[in-house]
Amino acid sequence: ILAKKPIKYSARISRYLSGRMGPLALPHGVFELRELGPVVVSTNRLGFARCQSDAGFINYLTDYGPGATFDAAPNDDIDTYVPPSEDAVFKKAMGQLGLSKTSTDAEKMEAVVQYFRSNFTYSTELLSKSSGNHSALEMFMTTVRAGHCEYFATAATMLLRELNVPARYATGYSVQPSSLSGDIYLVRARHAHAWVIAYDKEKKLWREVDATPPNWDEAMRADVSIWEPISDFFSNLYYRYAKWRWSKDSYTKYTPTLLVPLIGVLVWRIVRNQSRKRTVAGGGFESKHYNWPGLDSEFFALEKRLHEAGLGRAANEPLLHWRDRLRSQLPGVDDLDRTLKLHRRLRFDPNGLTHPERNELRDSVGKWLSAFEAAHHVNVAEEDKKNR
């Protein structure tokens, strides 16, 4: 992925892979992947990697170290953007950091981390909610001052951007310093975490910034079930089976671990899988049809038409940022606020849209396209007239 680094660490990562495709868990600063087997690996400009494989389990080595990452250079229009509705609250917080005009980017990052860890507390409860004209993020910053990692990561991203430090919101898993045995670590669902990667312009590299108070893992462990050790036992047995099944190692190496409980687990999985197969028409993976909600949204036709007119959404440009850009480029065309809200609800709200709302989305897209075409033809005619 990158050139080798003078300081190098290595970690072997194992994970299950369903649906033949999934994200690769990678440490920050990874520069080489080894022993992945016959897979296709794709990366994008935001430091995300995924693999495509016929295996249901992947077990690979990562080499990583401090310094360069494969994240693309920052985009000032996007990575320093603060929504106007949130600008005032973060400008006020800026004045509480004690920074000077000569502060470096690294000093700004450290000041942001200390600000949140000194003045806020971690909570698994959803305490910050929008109230009147005040957003949930504003309530978190000014009144509640407590929340889970998503709040801290979002707020730290906005505050760093306000300080002219390009920043991106990142999600993944945090490996906690509590090993199963030796140097083997189990990453659980509760280790899902959010943080920030911020760009140090002096060093020309991305750094990880975690503003969440460090006791967050203790808070998550407080709700651990007493049955977790038993669950871990069976999970470990299945892990060893999967490791053998998808590797070329000798079966006898794992014979001591294939105990009677594992046989019971395997029988249960076989029965369950057979039951699932009977409910799927056509049987095979290729015959499955995943009907993701909102893929038939009329808004995509609008987006395609704007792309054809040279006003398309840039790569990785947020929808709302694109909307604001269209406002300045198409002053004579109606706003897209309501249309966008309906489209986003159709795509991401589990409840979707009601029948009248879906009709409203369809009608608003049609009216918008008609207005755009009329304005576009007028502009083209005027341009032709000038050229003649």
mmCIF file of N, CA and C in Angstrom, residues 172 200 250 363 371:
data_model
loop_
_atom_site.group_PDB
_atom_site.id
_atom_site.type_symbol
_atom_site.label_atom_id
_atom_site.label_comp_id
_atom_site.label_asym_id
_atom_site.label_seq_id
_atom_site.Cartn_x
_atom_site.Cartn_y
_atom_site.Cartn_z
ATOM 1 N N GLY A 172 -14.682 2.770 13.703
ATOM 2 C CA GLY A 172 -14.040 1.462 13.626
ATOM 3 C C GLY A 172 -14.131 0.786 14.974
ATOM 4 N N ASP A 200 -1.968 17.270 10.137
ATOM 5 C CA ASP A 200 -0.902 18.145 10.630
ATOM 6 C C ASP A 200 -0.198 18.747 9.417
ATOM 7 N N SER A 250 -2.806 -28.451 9.016
ATOM 8 C CA SER A 250 -3.207 -29.829 9.256
ATOM 9 C C SER A 250 -4.386 -29.881 10.225
ATOM 10 N N ASP A 363 -43.346 14.235 -7.029
ATOM 11 C CA ASP A 363 -43.823 15.479 -7.642
ATOM 12 C C ASP A 363 -42.785 16.588 -7.542
ATOM 13 N N ALA A 371 -38.355 23.034 -13.860
ATOM 14 C CA ALA A 371 -37.861 24.396 -13.654
ATOM 15 C C ALA A 371 -36.410 24.522 -14.069
#
